[in-house]
């Protein structure tokens, strides 16, 4: 099993447009997929799942859509916190806290604090997240902790990232047919395998996750080494 799976949940807008509905309807439907995938992933033995739900670039979208995405995060956390906690899930919200209102900050603090000792499953929601921003924030934290960036091992830097203590990403899945990273987990996905599917996020099923994991097992991961030992 990949130690850490990360998903770029894309295609909500196109899913809605195909149904002549507003984009926000696609996002609402996308939350149902989140519930299905979080439950399914933990049932099939995944231990760490990161979901990209709002990027630092998504601030360029219309105000009403941004507000809807913020409300959906709030509603999801408020309504599912107890269930997740009951299933021994540790929840982390990755990303910048800049621009978040006090009530949302309090909610994030509450969910992280409530679930911090849970051990069955790690659910990370990347919200107001950008990979470049995270690396800058991590660097600032390292400097504030008195560390010297000019003489620092990669392994010593990782604990300053939002994913401190979590394994590197083994598998990135992106839905909706787009084939790019869009500023997601730039550090952690340095050697991840990528799987792109045309399925739009609201249509994504646990079986699609299982197919991606099967395909992952057929990949030949080399980490810079030779794929076959050299013949003497
Ligand atoms: C993904 O769906 C959700 C977010 C980026 C917040 P989109 O809203 O990007 O949907 P498309 O790509 O326009 O179809
Ligand atoms: C990436 O999707 C961000 C999230 C899924 C939250 P976007 O739809 O924002 O990405 P681009 O703009 O197509 O690269
Ligand atoms: Mg998109």
Short mmCIF file of C-alpha atoms and ligand atoms in Angstrom, two decimals:
data_model
loop_
_atom_site.label_atom_id
_atom_site.label_comp_id
_atom_site.label_asym_id
_atom_site.label_seq_id
_atom_site.Cartn_x
_atom_site.Cartn_y
_atom_site.Cartn_z
CA UNK A 1 0.00 0.00 0.00
CA UNK A 2 1.34 3.49 -0.81
CA UNK A 3 2.27 5.08 2.54
CA UNK A 4 0.71 8.40 1.54
CA UNK A 5 -1.81 9.09 -1.21
CA UNK A 6 -2.60 12.65 -2.28
CA UNK A 7 -5.52 13.61 -4.48
CA UNK A 8 -6.07 16.73 -6.57
CA UNK A 9 -9.85 16.76 -6.52
CA UNK A 10 -10.57 18.48 -9.83
CA UNK A 11 -13.53 18.80 -12.18
CA UNK A 12 -16.39 19.89 -9.93
CA UNK A 13 -17.17 22.89 -12.13
CA UNK A 14 -17.27 20.86 -15.34
CA UNK A 15 -19.41 18.21 -13.65
CA UNK A 16 -21.94 20.88 -12.72
CA UNK A 17 -21.82 22.59 -16.10
CA UNK A 18 -22.60 19.31 -17.84
CA UNK A 19 -25.81 19.28 -15.77
CA UNK A 20 -26.60 22.96 -16.41
CA UNK A 21 -26.15 23.68 -12.73
CA UNK A 22 -24.01 26.32 -10.97
CA UNK A 23 -20.40 25.42 -10.17
CA UNK A 24 -21.16 25.39 -6.46
CA UNK A 25 -23.49 22.44 -7.02
CA UNK A 26 -20.44 20.53 -8.25
CA UNK A 27 -18.50 21.46 -5.11
CA UNK A 28 -21.38 20.28 -2.89
CA UNK A 29 -21.43 17.00 -4.77
CA UNK A 30 -17.64 16.86 -4.40
CA UNK A 31 -17.99 16.81 -0.61
CA UNK A 32 -20.05 13.61 -0.93
CA UNK A 33 -17.15 12.11 -2.84
CA UNK A 34 -14.81 13.20 -0.05
CA UNK A 35 -16.90 11.26 2.50
CA UNK A 36 -17.04 8.18 0.26
CA UNK A 37 -13.30 8.23 -0.49
CA UNK A 38 -12.18 8.88 3.10
CA UNK A 39 -14.25 5.96 4.36
CA UNK A 40 -13.28 3.69 1.44
CA UNK A 41 -9.59 4.52 1.70
CA UNK A 42 -9.42 3.62 5.36
CA UNK A 43 -11.34 0.38 4.69
CA UNK A 44 -8.86 -0.72 2.04
CA UNK A 45 -5.91 -0.04 4.33
CA UNK A 46 -4.64 3.37 3.28
CA UNK A 47 -3.06 5.11 6.30
CA UNK A 48 -2.48 8.61 5.04
CA UNK A 49 -4.58 10.62 2.59
CA UNK A 50 -4.20 14.25 1.59
CA UNK A 51 -6.97 16.02 -0.31
CA UNK A 52 -6.42 19.32 -2.15
CA UNK A 53 -9.46 21.42 -1.54
CA UNK A 54 -8.46 25.09 -1.92
CA UNK A 55 -5.23 26.37 -3.42
CA UNK A 56 -3.49 29.70 -2.84
CA UNK A 57 -4.30 30.36 -6.53
CA UNK A 58 -8.02 29.72 -6.02
CA UNK A 59 -8.27 33.20 -4.42
CA UNK A 60 -8.51 34.50 -8.00
CA UNK A 61 -11.97 32.93 -8.39
CA UNK A 62 -15.23 34.88 -8.02
CA UNK A 63 -15.96 35.93 -4.43
CA UNK A 64 -19.18 33.94 -4.24
CA UNK A 65 -17.44 30.71 -5.26
CA UNK A 66 -14.66 31.31 -2.71
CA UNK A 67 -17.28 31.89 0.00
CA UNK A 68 -19.05 28.66 -0.98
CA UNK A 69 -15.81 26.67 -0.80
CA UNK A 70 -15.08 28.12 2.65
CA UNK A 71 -18.58 27.25 3.82
CA UNK A 72 -18.26 23.70 2.53
CA UNK A 73 -15.04 23.19 4.48
CA UNK A 74 -16.68 24.57 7.60
CA UNK A 75 -19.77 22.39 7.17
CA UNK A 76 -17.75 19.29 6.42
CA UNK A 77 -15.54 19.67 9.48
CA UNK A 78 -18.43 20.57 11.77
CA UNK A 79 -20.67 17.72 10.64
CA UNK A 80 -18.04 14.98 10.32
CA UNK A 81 -15.73 15.73 13.23
CA UNK A 82 -17.44 13.38 15.64
CA UNK A 83 -17.65 10.51 13.15
CA UNK A 84 -14.01 10.92 12.15
CA UNK A 85 -12.91 11.13 15.76
CA UNK A 86 -15.00 8.03 16.54
CA UNK A 87 -13.14 6.19 13.77
CA UNK A 88 -9.79 7.17 15.31
CA UNK A 89 -8.92 9.49 12.40
CA UNK A 90 -6.35 12.24 12.90
CA UNK A 91 -7.27 15.32 10.91
CA UNK A 92 -4.80 18.02 9.87
CA UNK A 93 -5.54 21.11 7.82
CA UNK A 94 -2.47 21.87 5.70
CA UNK A 95 -1.90 25.37 4.35
CA UNK A 96 -1.55 28.99 5.27
CA UNK A 97 -3.71 30.50 7.98
CA UNK A 98 -3.42 33.90 6.28
CA UNK A 99 -6.78 35.31 5.19
CA UNK A 100 -8.82 32.87 7.30
CA UNK A 101 -11.46 34.36 9.62
CA UNK A 102 -11.24 33.79 13.40
CA UNK A 103 -14.20 31.35 13.45
CA UNK A 104 -12.57 29.16 10.82
CA UNK A 105 -9.22 29.34 12.63
CA UNK A 106 -10.97 28.23 15.81
CA UNK A 107 -12.64 25.34 14.01
CA UNK A 108 -9.32 24.21 12.52
CA UNK A 109 -7.73 24.38 15.95
CA UNK A 110 -10.63 22.37 17.40
CA UNK A 111 -10.50 19.56 14.84
CA UNK A 112 -6.71 19.26 15.01
CA UNK A 113 -6.69 19.34 18.80
CA UNK A 114 -9.59 16.88 19.19
CA UNK A 115 -8.05 14.29 16.88
CA UNK A 116 -4.35 14.77 17.64
CA UNK A 117 -3.92 11.45 19.45
CA UNK A 118 -5.82 9.38 16.87
CA UNK A 119 -3.84 6.70 15.11
CA UNK A 120 -5.95 4.66 12.67
CA UNK A 121 -5.83 7.04 9.72
CA UNK A 122 -4.34 10.40 8.79
CA UNK A 123 -6.66 12.69 6.87
CA UNK A 124 -5.05 15.90 5.66
CA UNK A 125 -7.08 18.59 4.00
CA UNK A 126 -4.97 21.03 2.01
CA UNK A 127 -6.91 24.25 2.31
CA UNK A 128 -5.51 27.68 1.45
CA UNK A 129 -2.53 25.59 0.45
CA UNK A 130 0.29 26.20 -2.02
CA UNK A 131 3.48 24.16 -2.19
CA UNK A 132 5.72 27.19 -2.73
CA UNK A 133 4.02 29.04 0.10
CA UNK A 134 4.48 26.04 2.37
CA UNK A 135 8.21 25.87 1.63
CA UNK A 136 8.56 29.59 2.43
CA UNK A 137 6.58 29.22 5.66
CA UNK A 138 8.62 26.17 6.63
CA UNK A 139 11.84 28.08 5.97
CA UNK A 140 10.63 30.94 8.16
CA UNK A 141 9.76 28.48 10.94
CA UNK A 142 13.17 26.86 10.69
CA UNK A 143 14.89 30.24 10.94
CA UNK A 144 12.66 31.23 13.87
CA UNK A 145 13.71 27.98 15.57
CA UNK A 146 17.33 29.10 15.24
CA UNK A 147 18.24 26.76 12.38
CA UNK A 148 20.75 27.60 9.71
CA UNK A 149 19.19 27.02 6.28
CA UNK A 150 22.56 27.24 4.56
CA UNK A 151 23.68 24.10 6.35
CA UNK A 152 20.61 21.95 6.67
CA UNK A 153 19.92 18.36 5.65
CA UNK A 154 16.67 17.68 3.73
CA UNK A 155 15.55 15.34 6.48
CA UNK A 156 16.00 18.11 9.04
CA UNK A 157 13.89 20.51 6.98
CA UNK A 158 10.87 18.20 6.51
CA UNK A 159 9.68 18.56 10.15
CA UNK A 160 9.06 22.28 9.51
CA UNK A 161 6.59 21.51 6.71
CA UNK A 162 2.82 21.28 7.29
CA UNK A 163 3.19 17.49 6.87
CA UNK A 164 5.66 17.15 9.78
CA UNK A 165 5.83 13.54 10.89
CA UNK A 166 4.01 12.16 7.84
CA UNK A 167 5.64 10.04 5.14
CA UNK A 168 6.50 11.43 1.69
CA UNK A 169 3.76 11.11 -0.92
CA UNK A 170 3.98 7.85 -2.90
CA UNK A 171 1.02 8.41 -5.18
CA UNK A 172 -0.67 11.54 -6.53
CA UNK A 173 -4.03 11.11 -8.24
CA UNK A 174 -5.58 13.93 -10.25
CA UNK A 175 -9.11 13.72 -11.57
CA UNK A 176 -10.76 15.52 -14.51
CA UNK A 177 -8.09 14.92 -17.16
CA UNK A 178 -5.77 17.81 -16.25
CA UNK A 179 -2.13 16.76 -16.12
CA UNK A 180 -0.33 19.18 -13.87
CA UNK A 181 0.65 19.59 -10.23
CA UNK A 182 -0.93 23.03 -9.64
CA UNK A 183 1.38 23.87 -6.72
CA UNK A 184 0.44 20.78 -4.68
CA UNK A 185 2.90 19.15 -2.23
CA UNK A 186 5.97 20.17 -4.24
CA UNK A 187 8.41 18.95 -1.59
CA UNK A 188 6.57 15.82 -0.46
CA UNK A 189 5.77 14.53 -3.96
CA UNK A 190 9.35 14.79 -5.20
CA UNK A 191 9.36 11.06 -6.06
CA UNK A 192 5.63 10.31 -6.18
CA UNK A 193 4.05 8.33 -8.97
CA UNK A 194 1.32 10.28 -10.80
CA UNK A 195 -1.97 8.87 -12.01
CA UNK A 196 -4.29 11.03 -14.08
CA UNK A 197 -7.87 10.00 -14.64
CA UNK A 198 -10.55 11.63 -16.80
CA UNK A 199 -13.19 10.93 -14.15
CA UNK A 200 -14.56 14.19 -12.71
CA UNK A 201 -14.25 14.41 -8.93
CA UNK A 202 -18.01 14.14 -8.13
CA UNK A 203 -18.05 10.84 -10.08
CA UNK A 204 -14.90 9.41 -8.46
CA UNK A 205 -15.55 6.09 -6.71
CA UNK A 206 -13.59 3.94 -4.29
CA UNK A 207 -13.12 1.52 -7.22
CA UNK A 208 -11.25 4.32 -9.06
CA UNK A 209 -8.99 4.65 -6.03
CA UNK A 210 -8.42 0.90 -6.06
CA UNK A 211 -7.56 0.97 -9.79
CA UNK A 212 -5.05 3.75 -9.14
CA UNK A 213 -3.43 1.74 -6.36
CA UNK A 214 -3.20 -1.32 -8.66
CA UNK A 215 -1.57 0.79 -11.35
CA UNK A 216 0.83 2.17 -8.74
CA UNK A 217 1.95 -1.39 -7.98
CA UNK A 218 2.88 -1.90 -11.65
CA UNK A 219 5.12 1.17 -11.72
CA UNK A 220 8.87 0.70 -11.66
CA UNK A 221 10.14 3.17 -9.06
CA UNK A 222 13.83 3.87 -9.40
CA UNK A 223 14.56 6.90 -7.22
CA UNK A 224 17.39 7.84 -9.55
CA UNK A 225 18.99 4.44 -9.51
CA UNK A 226 19.41 2.03 -12.46
CA UNK A 227 16.35 0.02 -13.45
CA UNK A 228 18.43 -3.10 -13.93
CA UNK A 229 21.77 -3.87 -12.30
CA UNK A 230 24.63 -3.30 -14.70
CA UNK A 231 26.06 -6.43 -16.30
CA UNK A 232 29.67 -6.81 -15.25
C1 LIG B 1 -12.00 21.40 -8.13
O1 LIG B 1 -12.96 21.65 -9.09
C2 LIG B 1 -12.27 22.11 -6.84
C3 LIG B 1 -11.41 23.28 -6.61
C4 LIG B 1 -10.41 23.66 -7.35
C5 LIG B 1 -11.71 24.09 -5.46
P1 LIG B 1 -12.90 22.92 -10.02
O2 LIG B 1 -13.70 24.00 -9.40
O3 LIG B 1 -11.51 23.28 -10.36
O4 LIG B 1 -13.65 22.37 -11.32
P2 LIG B 1 -13.25 22.62 -12.85
O5 LIG B 1 -11.80 22.30 -12.99
O6 LIG B 1 -13.55 24.05 -13.12
O7 LIG B 1 -14.12 21.67 -13.60
C1 LIG B 2 -6.23 22.52 -8.20
O1 LIG B 2 -7.32 22.63 -9.05
C2 LIG B 2 -6.62 22.96 -6.82
C3 LIG B 2 -7.59 22.11 -6.14
C4 LIG B 2 -8.07 20.97 -6.57
C5 LIG B 2 -8.02 22.61 -4.86
P1 LIG B 2 -7.51 23.92 -9.99
O2 LIG B 2 -8.69 23.65 -10.84
O3 LIG B 2 -7.53 25.15 -9.17
O4 LIG B 2 -6.16 23.89 -10.83
P2 LIG B 2 -5.79 24.57 -12.23
O5 LIG B 2 -6.05 26.03 -12.09
O6 LIG B 2 -6.66 23.96 -13.27
O7 LIG B 2 -4.34 24.24 -12.43
MG1 LIG B 3 -10.21 22.79 -11.79
#
